[in-house]
């Protein structure tokens, strides 16, 4: 944990900035976007890849350090077999096509989730992409695939017990946090869900403890950089107390000489 940027918001108060350090997104609404246009659901997933590119560009330009995207949940195996197959193939094609661009733009790529159900060629492709981009530091892009928040906590417990068998029954929150899938990054400051649903759907259950939640009716393929700015503006209106009173927060801000947050860029500028 000493070398990890992860800090638990229930153990210590994290730094708060005008731009979220970590944004986590449930990319919902691909299928509905396609149906509204009398297209097959899979066409929406393909269009959703463009929104992923836009989100990556927007985060880099706005100074976000970590972006975590929920691509495929452990419950999504319940979907029609042909749709699941298309999603797996889309993942492979997108990774093959995008990894050079990610690397050239200094993006570190990670995948979290139970990869045991994926075919060996896909797992090999993921591991090679992670190794190639491991030293990049402009943005950490994490794809949650076959991921579930409850699975994450359970596998963390198993790993913790295996690592410290002599300590059964006396573990700390920090020790468990160190074994979670996203132990290499801070907790999300801002959680975004598109598509109109207002739930976290078994995503980052531990890590979202003090994240600011933002829900929008916009379907994921329509989520662009202007929509990202709207979410960040909403985030800036939140009073992030972490258990403190408003008065304590004002005193802490005065003591630190905290300045107003920089404005969001009016022009997205050159895309990465």
JSON list of C-alpha atoms in Angstrom, two decimals, residues 43-257:
[
{"chain": "A", "resi": 43, "resn": "UNK", "atom": "CA", "xyz": [-24.82, -1.57, -33.73]},
{"chain": "A", "resi": 44, "resn": "UNK", "atom": "CA", "xyz": [-25.16, 0.47, -30.56]},
{"chain": "A", "resi": 45, "resn": "UNK", "atom": "CA", "xyz": [-22.20, -1.29, -29.00]},
{"chain": "A", "resi": 46, "resn": "UNK", "atom": "CA", "xyz": [-20.10, -0.44, -32.04]},
{"chain": "A", "resi": 47, "resn": "UNK", "atom": "CA", "xyz": [-21.14, 3.21, -31.84]},
{"chain": "A", "resi": 48, "resn": "UNK", "atom": "CA", "xyz": [-20.36, 3.17, -28.13]},
{"chain": "A", "resi": 49, "resn": "UNK", "atom": "CA", "xyz": [-16.68, 2.68, -28.94]},
{"chain": "A", "resi": 50, "resn": "UNK", "atom": "CA", "xyz": [-16.65, 6.18, -30.42]},
{"chain": "A", "resi": 51, "resn": "UNK", "atom": "CA", "xyz": [-17.98, 7.54, -27.14]},
{"chain": "A", "resi": 52, "resn": "UNK", "atom": "CA", "xyz": [-15.15, 5.73, -25.33]},
{"chain": "A", "resi": 53, "resn": "UNK", "atom": "CA", "xyz": [-12.61, 7.52, -27.52]},
{"chain": "A", "resi": 54, "resn": "UNK", "atom": "CA", "xyz": [-14.32, 10.85, -26.76]},
{"chain": "A", "resi": 55, "resn": "UNK", "atom": "CA", "xyz": [-14.27, 10.15, -23.01]},
{"chain": "A", "resi": 56, "resn": "UNK", "atom": "CA", "xyz": [-10.56, 9.32, -23.12]},
{"chain": "A", "resi": 57, "resn": "UNK", "atom": "CA", "xyz": [-9.75, 12.51, -25.03]},
{"chain": "A", "resi": 58, "resn": "UNK", "atom": "CA", "xyz": [-11.89, 14.59, -22.69]},
{"chain": "A", "resi": 59, "resn": "UNK", "atom": "CA", "xyz": [-10.29, 13.16, -19.56]},
{"chain": "A", "resi": 60, "resn": "UNK", "atom": "CA", "xyz": [-6.76, 13.77, -20.82]},
{"chain": "A", "resi": 61, "resn": "UNK", "atom": "CA", "xyz": [-7.53, 17.36, -21.80]},
{"chain": "A", "resi": 62, "resn": "UNK", "atom": "CA", "xyz": [-9.18, 18.11, -18.46]},
{"chain": "A", "resi": 63, "resn": "UNK", "atom": "CA", "xyz": [-6.44, 16.62, -16.33]},
{"chain": "A", "resi": 64, "resn": "UNK", "atom": "CA", "xyz": [-8.22, 13.49, -15.11]},
{"chain": "A", "resi": 65, "resn": "UNK", "atom": "CA", "xyz": [-5.65, 10.86, -14.12]},
{"chain": "A", "resi": 66, "resn": "UNK", "atom": "CA", "xyz": [-7.79, 7.70, -13.95]},
{"chain": "A", "resi": 67, "resn": "UNK", "atom": "CA", "xyz": [-10.75, 6.62, -16.08]},
{"chain": "A", "resi": 68, "resn": "UNK", "atom": "CA", "xyz": [-12.51, 3.33, -15.29]},
{"chain": "A", "resi": 69, "resn": "UNK", "atom": "CA", "xyz": [-15.17, 2.02, -17.68]},
{"chain": "A", "resi": 70, "resn": "UNK", "atom": "CA", "xyz": [-17.63, -0.78, -16.92]},
{"chain": "A", "resi": 71, "resn": "UNK", "atom": "CA", "xyz": [-17.61, -2.70, -20.20]},
{"chain": "A", "resi": 72, "resn": "UNK", "atom": "CA", "xyz": [-19.02, -6.11, -19.26]},
{"chain": "A", "resi": 73, "resn": "UNK", "atom": "CA", "xyz": [-20.39, -7.21, -15.90]},
{"chain": "A", "resi": 74, "resn": "UNK", "atom": "CA", "xyz": [-20.36, -10.68, -14.43]},
{"chain": "A", "resi": 75, "resn": "UNK", "atom": "CA", "xyz": [-24.14, -10.64, -14.90]},
{"chain": "A", "resi": 76, "resn": "UNK", "atom": "CA", "xyz": [-23.95, -9.76, -18.61]},
{"chain": "A", "resi": 77, "resn": "UNK", "atom": "CA", "xyz": [-23.36, -13.43, -19.48]},
{"chain": "A", "resi": 78, "resn": "UNK", "atom": "CA", "xyz": [-27.15, -13.69, -19.07]},
{"chain": "A", "resi": 79, "resn": "UNK", "atom": "CA", "xyz": [-27.64, -11.73, -22.28]},
{"chain": "A", "resi": 80, "resn": "UNK", "atom": "CA", "xyz": [-28.38, -13.46, -25.63]},
{"chain": "A", "resi": 81, "resn": "UNK", "atom": "CA", "xyz": [-25.46, -15.60, -26.75]},
{"chain": "A", "resi": 82, "resn": "UNK", "atom": "CA", "xyz": [-25.09, -13.80, -30.08]},
{"chain": "A", "resi": 83, "resn": "UNK", "atom": "CA", "xyz": [-24.80, -10.42, -28.33]},
{"chain": "A", "resi": 84, "resn": "UNK", "atom": "CA", "xyz": [-22.20, -11.76, -25.88]},
{"chain": "A", "resi": 85, "resn": "UNK", "atom": "CA", "xyz": [-20.22, -13.20, -28.78]},
{"chain": "A", "resi": 86, "resn": "UNK", "atom": "CA", "xyz": [-20.34, -9.86, -30.60]},
{"chain": "A", "resi": 87, "resn": "UNK", "atom": "CA", "xyz": [-19.13, -8.03, -27.50]},
{"chain": "A", "resi": 88, "resn": "UNK", "atom": "CA", "xyz": [-16.16, -10.38, -27.15]},
{"chain": "A", "resi": 89, "resn": "UNK", "atom": "CA", "xyz": [-15.22, -9.90, -30.79]},
{"chain": "A", "resi": 90, "resn": "UNK", "atom": "CA", "xyz": [-15.66, -6.13, -30.46]},
{"chain": "A", "resi": 91, "resn": "UNK", "atom": "CA", "xyz": [-13.33, -6.15, -27.47]},
{"chain": "A", "resi": 92, "resn": "UNK", "atom": "CA", "xyz": [-10.67, -8.00, -29.47]},
{"chain": "A", "resi": 93, "resn": "UNK", "atom": "CA", "xyz": [-10.99, -5.76, -32.54]},
{"chain": "A", "resi": 94, "resn": "UNK", "atom": "CA", "xyz": [-10.99, -2.57, -30.49]},
{"chain": "A", "resi": 95, "resn": "UNK", "atom": "CA", "xyz": [-7.94, -3.64, -28.52]},
{"chain": "A", "resi": 96, "resn": "UNK", "atom": "CA", "xyz": [-6.03, -4.62, -31.65]},
{"chain": "A", "resi": 97, "resn": "UNK", "atom": "CA", "xyz": [-6.93, -1.33, -33.31]},
{"chain": "A", "resi": 98, "resn": "UNK", "atom": "CA", "xyz": [-6.50, 1.05, -30.40]},
{"chain": "A", "resi": 99, "resn": "UNK", "atom": "CA", "xyz": [-3.51, -0.19, -28.41]},
{"chain": "A", "resi": 100, "resn": "UNK", "atom": "CA", "xyz": [-0.94, 1.61, -30.59]},
{"chain": "A", "resi": 101, "resn": "UNK", "atom": "CA", "xyz": [-2.86, 4.87, -30.21]},
{"chain": "A", "resi": 102, "resn": "UNK", "atom": "CA", "xyz": [-3.19, 4.42, -26.46]},
{"chain": "A", "resi": 103, "resn": "UNK", "atom": "CA", "xyz": [0.52, 3.78, -26.11]},
{"chain": "A", "resi": 104, "resn": "UNK", "atom": "CA", "xyz": [1.51, 6.71, -28.31]},
{"chain": "A", "resi": 105, "resn": "UNK", "atom": "CA", "xyz": [-0.62, 9.03, -26.18]},
{"chain": "A", "resi": 106, "resn": "UNK", "atom": "CA", "xyz": [0.94, 7.88, -22.91]},
{"chain": "A", "resi": 107, "resn": "UNK", "atom": "CA", "xyz": [-2.08, 5.95, -21.66]},
{"chain": "A", "resi": 108, "resn": "UNK", "atom": "CA", "xyz": [-1.66, 3.03, -19.29]},
{"chain": "A", "resi": 109, "resn": "UNK", "atom": "CA", "xyz": [-4.15, 0.27, -20.05]},
{"chain": "A", "resi": 110, "resn": "UNK", "atom": "CA", "xyz": [-5.51, -2.14, -17.43]},
{"chain": "A", "resi": 111, "resn": "UNK", "atom": "CA", "xyz": [-8.29, -4.71, -17.33]},
{"chain": "A", "resi": 112, "resn": "UNK", "atom": "CA", "xyz": [-9.90, -5.80, -14.05]},
{"chain": "A", "resi": 113, "resn": "UNK", "atom": "CA", "xyz": [-12.30, -8.67, -13.60]},
{"chain": "A", "resi": 114, "resn": "UNK", "atom": "CA", "xyz": [-12.40, -12.46, -13.68]},
{"chain": "A", "resi": 115, "resn": "UNK", "atom": "CA", "xyz": [-10.71, -13.30, -16.98]},
{"chain": "A", "resi": 116, "resn": "UNK", "atom": "CA", "xyz": [-11.01, -17.07, -16.53]},
{"chain": "A", "resi": 117, "resn": "UNK", "atom": "CA", "xyz": [-14.14, -17.18, -18.74]},
{"chain": "A", "resi": 118, "resn": "UNK", "atom": "CA", "xyz": [-12.45, -15.42, -21.63]},
{"chain": "A", "resi": 119, "resn": "UNK", "atom": "CA", "xyz": [-10.77, -17.30, -24.47]},
{"chain": "A", "resi": 120, "resn": "UNK", "atom": "CA", "xyz": [-7.00, -17.64, -24.21]},
{"chain": "A", "resi": 121, "resn": "UNK", "atom": "CA", "xyz": [-6.22, -15.41, -27.26]},
{"chain": "A", "resi": 122, "resn": "UNK", "atom": "CA", "xyz": [-8.19, -12.53, -25.70]},
{"chain": "A", "resi": 123, "resn": "UNK", "atom": "CA", "xyz": [-6.47, -12.93, -22.33]},
{"chain": "A", "resi": 124, "resn": "UNK", "atom": "CA", "xyz": [-3.07, -12.98, -24.07]},
{"chain": "A", "resi": 125, "resn": "UNK", "atom": "CA", "xyz": [-3.96, -9.83, -26.00]},
{"chain": "A", "resi": 126, "resn": "UNK", "atom": "CA", "xyz": [-5.00, -8.09, -22.77]},
{"chain": "A", "resi": 127, "resn": "UNK", "atom": "CA", "xyz": [-1.81, -9.05, -20.93]},
{"chain": "A", "resi": 128, "resn": "UNK", "atom": "CA", "xyz": [0.40, -7.91, -23.81]},
{"chain": "A", "resi": 129, "resn": "UNK", "atom": "CA", "xyz": [-1.42, -4.56, -23.96]},
{"chain": "A", "resi": 130, "resn": "UNK", "atom": "CA", "xyz": [-1.05, -4.10, -20.20]},
{"chain": "A", "resi": 131, "resn": "UNK", "atom": "CA", "xyz": [2.67, -4.91, -20.34]},
{"chain": "A", "resi": 132, "resn": "UNK", "atom": "CA", "xyz": [3.30, -2.61, -23.29]},
{"chain": "A", "resi": 133, "resn": "UNK", "atom": "CA", "xyz": [1.64, 0.40, -21.65]},
{"chain": "A", "resi": 134, "resn": "UNK", "atom": "CA", "xyz": [2.71, -0.29, -18.05]},
{"chain": "A", "resi": 135, "resn": "UNK", "atom": "CA", "xyz": [5.11, 2.66, -17.80]},
{"chain": "A", "resi": 136, "resn": "UNK", "atom": "CA", "xyz": [2.73, 5.27, -19.28]},
{"chain": "A", "resi": 137, "resn": "UNK", "atom": "CA", "xyz": [1.44, 7.92, -16.88]},
{"chain": "A", "resi": 138, "resn": "UNK", "atom": "CA", "xyz": [-0.73, 10.45, -18.72]},
{"chain": "A", "resi": 139, "resn": "UNK", "atom": "CA", "xyz": [-3.96, 8.55, -17.99]},
{"chain": "A", "resi": 140, "resn": "UNK", "atom": "CA", "xyz": [-4.72, 5.14, -16.51]},
{"chain": "A", "resi": 141, "resn": "UNK", "atom": "CA", "xyz": [-7.57, 3.62, -18.52]},
{"chain": "A", "resi": 142, "resn": "UNK", "atom": "CA", "xyz": [-9.15, 0.65, -16.77]},
{"chain": "A", "resi": 143, "resn": "UNK", "atom": "CA", "xyz": [-11.71, -1.59, -18.45]},
{"chain": "A", "resi": 144, "resn": "UNK", "atom": "CA", "xyz": [-13.85, -3.63, -16.06]},
{"chain": "A", "resi": 145, "resn": "UNK", "atom": "CA", "xyz": [-14.68, -6.85, -17.93]},
{"chain": "A", "resi": 146, "resn": "UNK", "atom": "CA", "xyz": [-16.50, -9.82, -16.39]},
{"chain": "A", "resi": 147, "resn": "UNK", "atom": "CA", "xyz": [-16.31, -7.70, -13.28]},
{"chain": "A", "resi": 148, "resn": "UNK", "atom": "CA", "xyz": [-18.62, -7.57, -10.27]},
{"chain": "A", "resi": 149, "resn": "UNK", "atom": "CA", "xyz": [-18.20, -5.59, -7.07]},
{"chain": "A", "resi": 150, "resn": "UNK", "atom": "CA", "xyz": [-19.06, -8.55, -4.88]},
{"chain": "A", "resi": 151, "resn": "UNK", "atom": "CA", "xyz": [-16.60, -10.74, -6.77]},
{"chain": "A", "resi": 152, "resn": "UNK", "atom": "CA", "xyz": [-13.94, -8.07, -6.25]},
{"chain": "A", "resi": 153, "resn": "UNK", "atom": "CA", "xyz": [-14.44, -8.04, -2.49]},
{"chain": "A", "resi": 154, "resn": "UNK", "atom": "CA", "xyz": [-14.52, -11.83, -2.24]},
{"chain": "A", "resi": 155, "resn": "UNK", "atom": "CA", "xyz": [-11.33, -12.31, -4.26]},
{"chain": "A", "resi": 156, "resn": "UNK", "atom": "CA", "xyz": [-9.66, -9.61, -2.17]},
{"chain": "A", "resi": 157, "resn": "UNK", "atom": "CA", "xyz": [-10.59, -11.51, 1.00]},
{"chain": "A", "resi": 158, "resn": "UNK", "atom": "CA", "xyz": [-9.20, -14.75, -0.46]},
{"chain": "A", "resi": 159, "resn": "UNK", "atom": "CA", "xyz": [-5.94, -13.07, -1.44]},
{"chain": "A", "resi": 160, "resn": "UNK", "atom": "CA", "xyz": [-5.63, -11.38, 1.94]},
{"chain": "A", "resi": 161, "resn": "UNK", "atom": "CA", "xyz": [-6.17, -14.66, 3.81]},
{"chain": "A", "resi": 162, "resn": "UNK", "atom": "CA", "xyz": [-3.59, -16.40, 1.62]},
{"chain": "A", "resi": 163, "resn": "UNK", "atom": "CA", "xyz": [-1.07, -13.61, 2.17]},
{"chain": "A", "resi": 164, "resn": "UNK", "atom": "CA", "xyz": [-1.54, -13.35, 5.96]},
{"chain": "A", "resi": 165, "resn": "UNK", "atom": "CA", "xyz": [-2.76, -16.77, 7.19]},
{"chain": "A", "resi": 166, "resn": "UNK", "atom": "CA", "xyz": [-1.46, -16.13, 10.69]},
{"chain": "A", "resi": 167, "resn": "UNK", "atom": "CA", "xyz": [-3.61, -13.02, 11.07]},
{"chain": "A", "resi": 168, "resn": "UNK", "atom": "CA", "xyz": [-7.11, -14.48, 10.62]},
{"chain": "A", "resi": 169, "resn": "UNK", "atom": "CA", "xyz": [-9.75, -12.34, 12.28]},
{"chain": "A", "resi": 170, "resn": "UNK", "atom": "CA", "xyz": [-7.59, -9.26, 12.80]},
{"chain": "A", "resi": 171, "resn": "UNK", "atom": "CA", "xyz": [-7.40, -7.65, 9.40]},
{"chain": "A", "resi": 172, "resn": "UNK", "atom": "CA", "xyz": [-7.63, -3.93, 8.75]},
{"chain": "A", "resi": 173, "resn": "UNK", "atom": "CA", "xyz": [-9.51, -2.08, 6.04]},
{"chain": "A", "resi": 174, "resn": "UNK", "atom": "CA", "xyz": [-6.18, -1.04, 4.51]},
{"chain": "A", "resi": 175, "resn": "UNK", "atom": "CA", "xyz": [-5.07, -4.66, 4.16]},
{"chain": "A", "resi": 176, "resn": "UNK", "atom": "CA", "xyz": [-8.27, -5.59, 2.32]},
{"chain": "A", "resi": 177, "resn": "UNK", "atom": "CA", "xyz": [-8.10, -2.47, 0.14]},
{"chain": "A", "resi": 178, "resn": "UNK", "atom": "CA", "xyz": [-4.62, -3.50, -0.97]},
{"chain": "A", "resi": 179, "resn": "UNK", "atom": "CA", "xyz": [-6.03, -6.67, -2.53]},
{"chain": "A", "resi": 180, "resn": "UNK", "atom": "CA", "xyz": [-8.89, -5.09, -4.50]},
{"chain": "A", "resi": 181, "resn": "UNK", "atom": "CA", "xyz": [-8.73, -4.98, -8.28]},
{"chain": "A", "resi": 182, "resn": "UNK", "atom": "CA", "xyz": [-8.19, -1.21, -8.43]},
{"chain": "A", "resi": 183, "resn": "UNK", "atom": "CA", "xyz": [-5.57, -1.05, -5.67]},
{"chain": "A", "resi": 184, "resn": "UNK", "atom": "CA", "xyz": [-3.30, 0.89, -8.09]},
{"chain": "A", "resi": 185, "resn": "UNK", "atom": "CA", "xyz": [-5.53, 3.97, -8.22]},
{"chain": "A", "resi": 186, "resn": "UNK", "atom": "CA", "xyz": [-7.45, 6.33, -5.95]},
{"chain": "A", "resi": 187, "resn": "UNK", "atom": "CA", "xyz": [-11.13, 5.82, -5.22]},
{"chain": "A", "resi": 188, "resn": "UNK", "atom": "CA", "xyz": [-13.35, 7.41, -7.88]},
{"chain": "A", "resi": 189, "resn": "UNK", "atom": "CA", "xyz": [-14.20, 11.03, -7.14]},
{"chain": "A", "resi": 190, "resn": "UNK", "atom": "CA", "xyz": [-17.01, 11.01, -9.69]},
{"chain": "A", "resi": 191, "resn": "UNK", "atom": "CA", "xyz": [-19.24, 8.13, -10.80]},
{"chain": "A", "resi": 192, "resn": "UNK", "atom": "CA", "xyz": [-21.24, 8.64, -14.00]},
{"chain": "A", "resi": 193, "resn": "UNK", "atom": "CA", "xyz": [-24.03, 6.44, -15.30]},
{"chain": "A", "resi": 194, "resn": "UNK", "atom": "CA", "xyz": [-25.65, 7.12, -18.66]},
{"chain": "A", "resi": 195, "resn": "UNK", "atom": "CA", "xyz": [-28.94, 5.72, -19.93]},
{"chain": "A", "resi": 196, "resn": "UNK", "atom": "CA", "xyz": [-31.32, 6.96, -17.24]},
{"chain": "A", "resi": 197, "resn": "UNK", "atom": "CA", "xyz": [-30.94, 4.17, -14.68]},
{"chain": "A", "resi": 198, "resn": "UNK", "atom": "CA", "xyz": [-30.02, 5.25, -11.15]},
{"chain": "A", "resi": 199, "resn": "UNK", "atom": "CA", "xyz": [-28.14, 2.38, -9.53]},
{"chain": "A", "resi": 200, "resn": "UNK", "atom": "CA", "xyz": [-24.54, 1.19, -9.32]},
{"chain": "A", "resi": 201, "resn": "UNK", "atom": "CA", "xyz": [-25.27, -2.34, -10.61]},
{"chain": "A", "resi": 202, "resn": "UNK", "atom": "CA", "xyz": [-22.57, -4.22, -8.68]},
{"chain": "A", "resi": 203, "resn": "UNK", "atom": "CA", "xyz": [-19.82, -1.87, -9.90]},
{"chain": "A", "resi": 204, "resn": "UNK", "atom": "CA", "xyz": [-16.96, -0.89, -7.56]},
{"chain": "A", "resi": 205, "resn": "UNK", "atom": "CA", "xyz": [-19.07, -1.47, -4.45]},
{"chain": "A", "resi": 206, "resn": "UNK", "atom": "CA", "xyz": [-16.15, -0.90, -2.08]},
{"chain": "A", "resi": 207, "resn": "UNK", "atom": "CA", "xyz": [-14.53, 1.96, -4.00]},
{"chain": "A", "resi": 208, "resn": "UNK", "atom": "CA", "xyz": [-17.68, 4.08, -4.49]},
{"chain": "A", "resi": 209, "resn": "UNK", "atom": "CA", "xyz": [-18.19, 4.61, -0.75]},
{"chain": "A", "resi": 210, "resn": "UNK", "atom": "CA", "xyz": [-17.69, 8.41, -0.99]},
{"chain": "A", "resi": 211, "resn": "UNK", "atom": "CA", "xyz": [-17.85, 9.01, -4.74]},
{"chain": "A", "resi": 212, "resn": "UNK", "atom": "CA", "xyz": [-20.15, 11.72, -6.08]},
{"chain": "A", "resi": 213, "resn": "UNK", "atom": "CA", "xyz": [-22.89, 10.09, -8.17]},
{"chain": "A", "resi": 214, "resn": "UNK", "atom": "CA", "xyz": [-24.07, 11.60, -11.46]},
{"chain": "A", "resi": 215, "resn": "UNK", "atom": "CA", "xyz": [-26.91, 10.10, -13.49]},
{"chain": "A", "resi": 216, "resn": "UNK", "atom": "CA", "xyz": [-27.99, 11.25, -16.94]},
{"chain": "A", "resi": 217, "resn": "UNK", "atom": "CA", "xyz": [-30.73, 10.15, -19.33]},
{"chain": "A", "resi": 218, "resn": "UNK", "atom": "CA", "xyz": [-28.30, 10.53, -22.21]},
{"chain": "A", "resi": 219, "resn": "UNK", "atom": "CA", "xyz": [-27.54, 7.20, -23.89]},
{"chain": "A", "resi": 220, "resn": "UNK", "atom": "CA", "xyz": [-23.87, 6.24, -23.93]},
{"chain": "A", "resi": 221, "resn": "UNK", "atom": "CA", "xyz": [-23.26, 6.61, -27.71]},
{"chain": "A", "resi": 222, "resn": "UNK", "atom": "CA", "xyz": [-24.38, 10.26, -27.39]},
{"chain": "A", "resi": 223, "resn": "UNK", "atom": "CA", "xyz": [-22.11, 11.01, -24.42]},
{"chain": "A", "resi": 224, "resn": "UNK", "atom": "CA", "xyz": [-19.54, 13.50, -25.73]},
{"chain": "A", "resi": 225, "resn": "UNK", "atom": "CA", "xyz": [-17.05, 15.95, -24.24]},
{"chain": "A", "resi": 226, "resn": "UNK", "atom": "CA", "xyz": [-19.78, 18.53, -23.59]},
{"chain": "A", "resi": 227, "resn": "UNK", "atom": "CA", "xyz": [-21.65, 15.90, -21.57]},
{"chain": "A", "resi": 228, "resn": "UNK", "atom": "CA", "xyz": [-18.46, 15.14, -19.66]},
{"chain": "A", "resi": 229, "resn": "UNK", "atom": "CA", "xyz": [-18.14, 18.84, -18.82]},
{"chain": "A", "resi": 230, "resn": "UNK", "atom": "CA", "xyz": [-21.73, 18.85, -17.53]},
{"chain": "A", "resi": 231, "resn": "UNK", "atom": "CA", "xyz": [-20.88, 15.95, -15.21]},
{"chain": "A", "resi": 232, "resn": "UNK", "atom": "CA", "xyz": [-17.74, 17.70, -13.93]},
{"chain": "A", "resi": 233, "resn": "UNK", "atom": "CA", "xyz": [-19.67, 20.94, -13.36]},
{"chain": "A", "resi": 234, "resn": "UNK", "atom": "CA", "xyz": [-22.18, 18.99, -11.28]},
{"chain": "A", "resi": 235, "resn": "UNK", "atom": "CA", "xyz": [-19.30, 17.43, -9.35]},
{"chain": "A", "resi": 236, "resn": "UNK", "atom": "CA", "xyz": [-17.95, 20.91, -8.56]},
{"chain": "A", "resi": 237, "resn": "UNK", "atom": "CA", "xyz": [-21.21, 21.88, -6.89]},
{"chain": "A", "resi": 238, "resn": "UNK", "atom": "CA", "xyz": [-20.93, 19.03, -4.37]},
{"chain": "A", "resi": 239, "resn": "UNK", "atom": "CA", "xyz": [-19.71, 19.63, -0.86]},
{"chain": "A", "resi": 240, "resn": "UNK", "atom": "CA", "xyz": [-17.31, 16.75, -0.22]},
{"chain": "A", "resi": 241, "resn": "UNK", "atom": "CA", "xyz": [-17.34, 16.53, 3.57]},
{"chain": "A", "resi": 242, "resn": "UNK", "atom": "CA", "xyz": [-16.24, 12.90, 4.16]},
{"chain": "A", "resi": 243, "resn": "UNK", "atom": "CA", "xyz": [-18.10, 12.83, 7.47]},
{"chain": "A", "resi": 244, "resn": "UNK", "atom": "CA", "xyz": [-17.22, 16.38, 8.53]},
{"chain": "A", "resi": 245, "resn": "UNK", "atom": "CA", "xyz": [-19.58, 19.32, 8.98]},
{"chain": "A", "resi": 246, "resn": "UNK", "atom": "CA", "xyz": [-19.85, 22.17, 6.49]},
{"chain": "A", "resi": 247, "resn": "UNK", "atom": "CA", "xyz": [-18.23, 24.47, 9.04]},
{"chain": "A", "resi": 248, "resn": "UNK", "atom": "CA", "xyz": [-15.23, 22.15, 9.41]},
{"chain": "A", "resi": 249, "resn": "UNK", "atom": "CA", "xyz": [-14.89, 22.00, 5.66]},
{"chain": "A", "resi": 250, "resn": "UNK", "atom": "CA", "xyz": [-14.86, 25.80, 5.36]},
{"chain": "A", "resi": 251, "resn": "UNK", "atom": "CA", "xyz": [-12.25, 26.06, 8.10]},
{"chain": "A", "resi": 252, "resn": "UNK", "atom": "CA", "xyz": [-10.06, 23.48, 6.37]},
{"chain": "A", "resi": 253, "resn": "UNK", "atom": "CA", "xyz": [-10.37, 25.32, 3.05]},
{"chain": "A", "resi": 254, "resn": "UNK", "atom": "CA", "xyz": [-9.41, 28.62, 4.66]},
{"chain": "A", "resi": 255, "resn": "UNK", "atom": "CA", "xyz": [-6.47, 27.05, 6.47]},
{"chain": "A", "resi": 256, "resn": "UNK", "atom": "CA", "xyz": [-5.14, 25.56, 3.23]},
{"chain": "A", "resi": 257, "resn": "UNK", "atom": "CA", "xyz": [-5.73, 28.74, 1.21]}
]
